[in-house]
């Protein structure tokens, strides 16, 4: 997938800006550009074109209710053309869904069965503020049509499972699309409140709050993670040893915490990683993890798949008890106040 949210934001906000111009001018030129941007969204990010596709449906229904036939026809045509431009990706996704491994992979990637309702505090607050604004304004122009459709889409997109019975990773919708929409709507409402320059005052407050929030978040994050990151420095000696004394692609067995750093700081592979569920592998291979390997059948388990080296954090995993095994040859140790870390070579070979 592309860099997020940078790439998807380029397409998403471009689409909204072009759509507003099309709604405002009712120009075929802008509806043509809108079709191109919508078609492009299919090739950037799954959650981007899914959100926009749902938004298309909501906006079409809104225009239909409003009986604005000119805008309805223009928007419908641009959406159809955009969908045709993105049809290859639609066909590709259909092919994926027909693959015999689709069910297994979809579950491992987080597609779960559920019909639960999801309502966020941000959605409730934004709906309340925007509802009050519309009540007192009592006008419903192109901007209000656009924002109302966006707001409805934010609710529907994270609750599609009520109909489909399948939950996508709703956090992708919430953080990359819903939250920006909430911000746009609230800023729009405040920008239309002109009494005593409240909008200008609020703009300054928002900038100051954003600056404070950025500084505070960085400081609190640094303070929260400092001791944890400081403690993990004890692994670097073992990683340096691996880089200097092992072959590229040698496989290292370690606990889950250490395993996530090995591919980053060394040239080695790992037996298991906490993100491994994202990949296609057998149930037997999925069970080949440190806690299951080290036990009564330790040697037999090691021979099932390739394992070249082993890192043991004696402080974190004292129960491993790796003493007296003839097939383990200790190569490195950095005991003492920095933590007791040992590296072993598996001497009966690889399979």
Coordinates of C-alpha atoms in Angstrom, one line a residue:
X1 CA 0.0 0.0 0.0
X2 CA 1.2 3.6 -0.5
X3 CA 2.5 5.9 2.2
X4 CA -0.3 6.8 4.5
X5 CA -1.9 9.1 4.9
X6 CA 0.0 11.3 2.5
X7 CA -1.0 9.6 -0.8
X8 CA -4.6 8.9 0.1
X9 CA -5.0 12.4 1.5
X10 CA -3.8 13.8 -1.9
X11 CA -6.6 11.9 -3.7
X12 CA -9.2 12.3 -1.0
X13 CA -8.9 16.1 -0.6
X14 CA -8.5 16.6 -4.4
X15 CA -11.7 14.7 -4.9
X16 CA -13.6 16.9 -2.3
X17 CA -12.2 20.1 -3.8
X18 CA -13.1 19.1 -7.4
X19 CA -16.5 17.9 -6.2
X20 CA -17.3 21.3 -4.6
X21 CA -16.3 23.1 -7.8
X22 CA -18.6 20.8 -9.7
X23 CA -21.5 21.3 -7.4
X24 CA -20.9 25.0 -7.3
X25 CA -20.5 25.6 -11.1
X26 CA -22.5 22.7 -12.4
X27 CA -19.9 22.5 -15.1
X28 CA -19.3 19.4 -17.2
X29 CA -15.6 20.2 -17.2
X30 CA -15.4 19.8 -13.4
X31 CA -17.6 16.7 -13.5
X32 CA -15.1 15.2 -16.0
X33 CA -12.2 15.9 -13.7
X34 CA -14.2 14.4 -10.8
X35 CA -14.5 11.2 -12.8
X36 CA -10.8 11.0 -13.3
X37 CA -10.0 11.6 -9.6
X38 CA -12.6 9.0 -8.5
X39 CA -11.1 6.5 -11.0
X40 CA -7.6 7.2 -9.6
X41 CA -8.8 6.5 -6.0
X42 CA -9.3 2.8 -6.9
X43 CA -5.5 2.4 -7.5
X44 CA -4.3 4.1 -4.3
X45 CA -5.7 2.7 -1.1
X46 CA -8.5 0.3 -0.4
X47 CA -10.1 2.4 2.3
X48 CA -9.9 5.5 0.2
X49 CA -12.0 4.3 -2.7
X50 CA -14.4 2.4 -0.4
X51 CA -15.1 5.6 1.5
X52 CA -15.5 7.6 -1.7
X53 CA -17.7 4.9 -3.2
X54 CA -20.0 5.0 -0.2
X55 CA -19.9 8.8 -0.2
X56 CA -21.0 8.7 -3.9
X57 CA -24.1 6.6 -3.0
X58 CA -25.0 8.9 -0.1
X59 CA -24.6 12.1 -2.1
X60 CA -26.7 10.7 -5.0
X61 CA -29.5 9.9 -2.5
X62 CA -29.2 13.4 -1.0
X63 CA -29.5 15.0 -4.4
X64 CA -32.4 12.7 -5.3
X65 CA -34.2 13.7 -2.1
X66 CA -33.5 17.4 -2.9
X67 CA -34.7 16.8 -6.5
X68 CA -31.8 18.6 -7.9
X69 CA -31.9 16.7 -11.2
X70 CA -29.1 18.7 -13.0
X71 CA -26.6 17.9 -10.2
X72 CA -27.9 14.4 -9.9
X73 CA -27.3 13.6 -13.5
X74 CA -23.9 15.2 -13.6
X75 CA -22.7 13.5 -10.5
X76 CA -24.2 10.1 -11.5
X77 CA -22.5 10.2 -14.9
X78 CA -19.1 11.2 -13.4
X79 CA -19.4 8.4 -10.8
X80 CA -20.2 5.8 -13.5
X81 CA -17.2 6.9 -15.6
X82 CA -15.0 6.9 -12.5
X83 CA -16.1 3.4 -11.6
X84 CA -15.4 2.3 -15.2
X85 CA -11.9 3.7 -14.9
X86 CA -11.4 1.8 -11.6
X87 CA -13.1 -1.4 -13.0
X88 CA -9.8 -3.2 -13.3
X89 CA -9.3 -3.0 -9.6
X90 CA -12.9 -4.0 -8.9
X91 CA -12.3 -7.1 -11.2
X92 CA -9.0 -7.8 -9.5
X93 CA -10.7 -7.7 -6.0
X94 CA -13.4 -10.0 -7.3
X95 CA -10.7 -12.5 -8.5
X96 CA -9.1 -12.3 -5.1
X97 CA -12.4 -13.1 -3.4
X98 CA -12.7 -16.3 -5.6
X99 CA -9.3 -17.6 -4.6
X100 CA -9.5 -20.8 -2.5
X101 CA -7.2 -19.2 0.1
X102 CA -9.3 -16.0 0.4
X103 CA -11.2 -17.0 3.5
X104 CA -8.0 -18.0 5.3
X105 CA -6.2 -14.9 4.4
X106 CA -9.1 -12.5 5.1
X107 CA -9.4 -13.8 8.6
X108 CA -5.7 -13.6 9.2
X109 CA -5.7 -10.0 8.0
X110 CA -8.5 -9.0 10.4
X111 CA -11.7 -9.4 8.5
X112 CA -14.0 -10.8 11.2
X113 CA -17.7 -11.6 11.4
X114 CA -19.8 -9.2 13.4
X115 CA -22.8 -7.0 13.3
X116 CA -21.9 -4.6 16.1
X117 CA -22.7 -0.9 16.0
X118 CA -19.8 1.5 16.2
X119 CA -20.4 5.1 17.2
X120 CA -17.5 7.4 18.1
X121 CA -17.5 10.5 20.4
X122 CA -16.3 12.6 17.5
X123 CA -19.2 11.6 15.3
X124 CA -21.7 12.4 18.0
X125 CA -20.1 15.8 18.8
X126 CA -19.8 16.8 15.2
X127 CA -23.4 15.8 14.4
X128 CA -24.7 17.8 17.3
X129 CA -22.7 20.9 16.3
X130 CA -23.6 20.7 12.7
X131 CA -27.2 19.9 13.4
X132 CA -27.5 23.1 15.5
X133 CA -25.8 25.1 12.8
X134 CA -28.3 23.8 10.1
X135 CA -31.2 24.4 12.4
X136 CA -30.4 28.1 13.0
X137 CA -29.1 28.7 9.4
X138 CA -32.2 27.2 7.8
X139 CA -30.5 27.0 4.4
X140 CA -29.2 24.0 2.5
X141 CA -26.9 25.0 -0.3
X142 CA -24.1 23.1 -2.1
X143 CA -21.7 23.3 0.9
X144 CA -24.3 21.9 3.2
X145 CA -25.2 19.1 0.8
X146 CA -21.6 18.2 0.6
X147 CA -20.9 18.3 4.3
X148 CA -24.1 16.5 5.3
X149 CA -23.3 13.7 2.8
X150 CA -19.8 13.4 4.2
X151 CA -21.0 13.3 7.8
X152 CA -23.6 10.6 7.0
X153 CA -20.8 8.6 5.2
X154 CA -18.5 8.7 8.2
X155 CA -21.2 6.9 10.2
X156 CA -22.2 4.4 7.6
X157 CA -18.6 3.5 6.6
X158 CA -17.7 2.2 10.0
X159 CA -21.0 0.4 10.4
X160 CA -21.3 -1.4 7.1
X161 CA -20.9 -4.6 9.0
X162 CA -24.5 -4.3 10.2
X163 CA -25.5 -5.2 6.7
X164 CA -22.5 -7.2 5.4
X165 CA -21.7 -9.0 8.7
X166 CA -18.0 -8.4 8.1
X167 CA -15.9 -5.8 10.0
X168 CA -13.0 -4.3 8.1
X169 CA -10.3 -2.6 10.1
X170 CA -12.5 0.4 11.0
X171 CA -9.6 2.3 12.4
X172 CA -8.4 3.0 8.8
X173 CA -11.7 4.7 8.1
X174 CA -11.8 6.5 11.4
X175 CA -8.4 8.1 11.5
X176 CA -7.7 8.7 7.8
X177 CA -11.1 9.8 6.7
X178 CA -13.7 10.3 9.4
X179 CA -11.6 12.5 11.7
X180 CA -10.5 14.8 8.9
X181 CA -14.2 15.1 7.9
X182 CA -15.2 16.0 11.5
X183 CA -12.5 18.7 11.5
X184 CA -13.7 20.1 8.2
X185 CA -17.3 20.3 9.3
X186 CA -16.5 21.9 12.7
X187 CA -14.1 24.5 11.1
X188 CA -16.8 25.3 8.5
X189 CA -19.4 25.9 11.2
X190 CA -17.0 28.1 13.2
X191 CA -15.9 30.0 10.1
X192 CA -19.6 31.0 9.5
X193 CA -20.0 32.4 13.0
X194 CA -19.0 36.0 12.6
X195 CA -20.2 37.6 15.8
X196 CA -17.4 39.4 17.6
X197 CA -14.8 37.8 15.3
X198 CA -15.2 34.5 17.1
X199 CA -14.0 32.6 14.1
X200 CA -10.7 34.5 14.1
X201 CA -10.3 34.1 17.8
X202 CA -11.0 30.4 17.5
X203 CA -8.5 30.1 14.6
X204 CA -5.7 31.5 16.9
X205 CA -6.8 29.2 19.7
X206 CA -6.7 26.2 17.4
X207 CA -3.2 27.0 16.2
X208 CA -2.0 27.5 19.8
X209 CA -3.7 24.3 20.9
X210 CA -2.2 22.4 18.0
X211 CA 1.3 23.6 18.9
X212 CA 0.8 22.8 22.5
X213 CA -0.6 19.4 21.7
X214 CA 2.3 18.6 19.4
X215 CA 4.9 19.5 22.0
X216 CA 3.0 17.8 24.8
X217 CA 2.5 14.6 22.8
X218 CA 6.2 14.4 21.9
X219 CA 7.3 15.0 25.4
X220 CA 4.8 12.6 27.0
X221 CA 5.6 9.9 24.4
X222 CA 9.4 10.4 25.0
X223 CA 8.8 10.2 28.8
X224 CA 6.6 7.1 28.5
X225 CA 8.9 5.1 26.3
X226 CA 12.2 6.3 27.7
X227 CA 12.8 3.5 30.2
X228 CA 11.5 0.8 27.8
X229 CA 13.8 1.9 25.0
X230 CA 16.7 2.4 27.4
X231 CA 16.3 -1.2 28.6
X232 CA 16.3 -2.5 25.0
X233 CA 19.8 -1.1 24.4
X234 CA 21.0 -4.3 26.0
X235 CA 20.1 -6.2 22.8
X236 CA 22.5 -4.2 20.6
X237 CA 25.6 -6.2 21.7
X238 CA 23.9 -9.4 20.5
X239 CA 22.8 -7.8 17.3
X240 CA 26.3 -6.5 16.5
X241 CA 27.7 -10.0 17.2
X242 CA 25.2 -11.5 14.7
X243 CA 26.1 -9.0 12.0
X244 CA 29.8 -9.8 12.5
X245 CA 29.6 -13.6 12.8
X246 CA 26.6 -15.0 11.0
X247 CA 25.7 -15.3 7.3
X248 CA 23.0 -13.2 5.7
X249 CA 19.6 -14.9 6.0
X250 CA 20.6 -17.1 8.9
X251 CA 17.5 -17.8 11.1
X252 CA 17.4 -16.7 14.7
X253 CA 15.1 -17.9 17.4
X254 CA 14.2 -15.4 20.1
X255 CA 11.3 -14.2 22.2
X256 CA 8.6 -12.1 20.5
X257 CA 10.1 -8.8 21.8
X258 CA 13.6 -9.4 20.5
X259 CA 12.3 -11.0 17.2
X260 CA 10.7 -7.8 16.0
X261 CA 14.1 -6.0 16.1
X262 CA 16.3 -8.7 14.5
X263 CA 15.3 -8.0 10.9
X264 CA 15.8 -4.2 11.5
X265 CA 19.2 -4.3 13.1
X266 CA 20.7 -7.5 11.6
X267 CA 20.9 -9.3 8.3
X268 CA 19.1 -12.3 9.8
X269 CA 15.7 -13.8 9.6
X270 CA 13.5 -14.8 12.5
X271 CA 11.6 -17.9 13.4
X272 CA 8.5 -16.0 14.5
X273 CA 7.2 -12.4 14.7
X274 CA 4.1 -10.9 16.2
X275 CA 3.0 -9.6 12.8
X276 CA 3.4 -13.1 11.2
X277 CA -0.4 -13.6 11.1
X278 CA -0.4 -11.2 8.1
X279 CA 1.3 -13.9 6.0
X280 CA 0.1 -17.1 4.4
X281 CA 1.4 -20.1 6.3
X282 CA 0.1 -23.4 7.5
X283 CA -1.4 -23.9 11.0
X284 CA 1.5 -26.1 11.8
X285 CA 4.1 -23.4 10.9
X286 CA 2.0 -20.8 12.8
X287 CA 2.5 -22.9 15.9
X288 CA 6.3 -22.9 15.5
X289 CA 6.9 -20.1 18.0
X290 CA 9.3 -19.7 21.0
X291 CA 6.9 -20.8 23.7
X292 CA 6.0 -23.9 21.9
X293 CA 9.5 -24.8 20.7
X294 CA 11.3 -24.6 24.0
X295 CA 10.0 -27.5 26.1
X296 CA 10.2 -31.3 26.6
X297 CA 10.7 -31.9 22.8
X298 CA 13.1 -29.0 22.3
X299 CA 15.6 -30.7 20.0
X300 CA 12.8 -32.5 18.0
X301 CA 11.0 -29.2 17.6
X302 CA 14.1 -27.3 16.4
X303 CA 14.6 -29.8 13.6
X304 CA 11.2 -29.2 12.1
X305 CA 12.2 -26.0 10.4
X306 CA 15.5 -24.1 9.9
X307 CA 17.0 -22.5 13.0
X308 CA 20.6 -21.4 13.1
X309 CA 21.0 -19.3 16.2
X310 CA 19.1 -18.6 19.4
X311 CA 19.1 -15.5 21.6
X312 CA 18.1 -15.9 25.2
X313 CA 17.3 -13.0 27.5
X314 CA 17.7 -14.7 30.8
X315 CA 16.1 -11.8 32.7
X316 CA 12.9 -11.8 30.5
X317 CA 12.7 -15.6 30.1
X318 CA 14.2 -17.4 33.1
X319 CA 11.9 -20.3 32.6
X320 CA 13.6 -21.3 29.3
X321 CA 16.4 -22.9 31.3
X322 CA 18.7 -23.5 28.4
X323 CA 21.4 -25.4 30.3
X324 CA 23.1 -28.6 29.4
X325 CA 21.7 -29.0 25.9
X326 CA 24.5 -30.6 23.7
X327 CA 23.1 -29.1 20.5
X328 CA 23.4 -25.5 21.9
X329 CA 26.9 -23.9 21.7
X330 CA 27.2 -20.5 23.4
X331 CA 28.8 -17.9 21.2
X332 CA 28.2 -14.6 23.0
X333 CA 27.2 -13.3 26.4
X334 CA 26.9 -9.7 27.8
X335 CA 26.1 -10.4 31.4
X336 CA 26.1 -7.8 34.2
X337 CA 24.2 -4.7 34.8
X338 CA 23.2 -4.2 31.1
X339 CA 21.2 -7.4 31.2
X340 CA 22.1 -11.1 30.8
X341 CA 21.8 -11.9 27.1
X342 CA 23.3 -15.0 25.5
X343 CA 23.6 -16.1 21.8
X344 CA 23.7 -19.8 21.0
X345 CA 24.5 -21.6 17.7
X346 CA 22.5 -24.7 16.8
X347 CA 25.2 -27.2 16.1
X348 CA 23.3 -30.1 14.7
X349 CA 22.8 -28.2 11.4
X350 CA 19.8 -26.9 9.5
X351 CA 16.9 -28.6 8.0

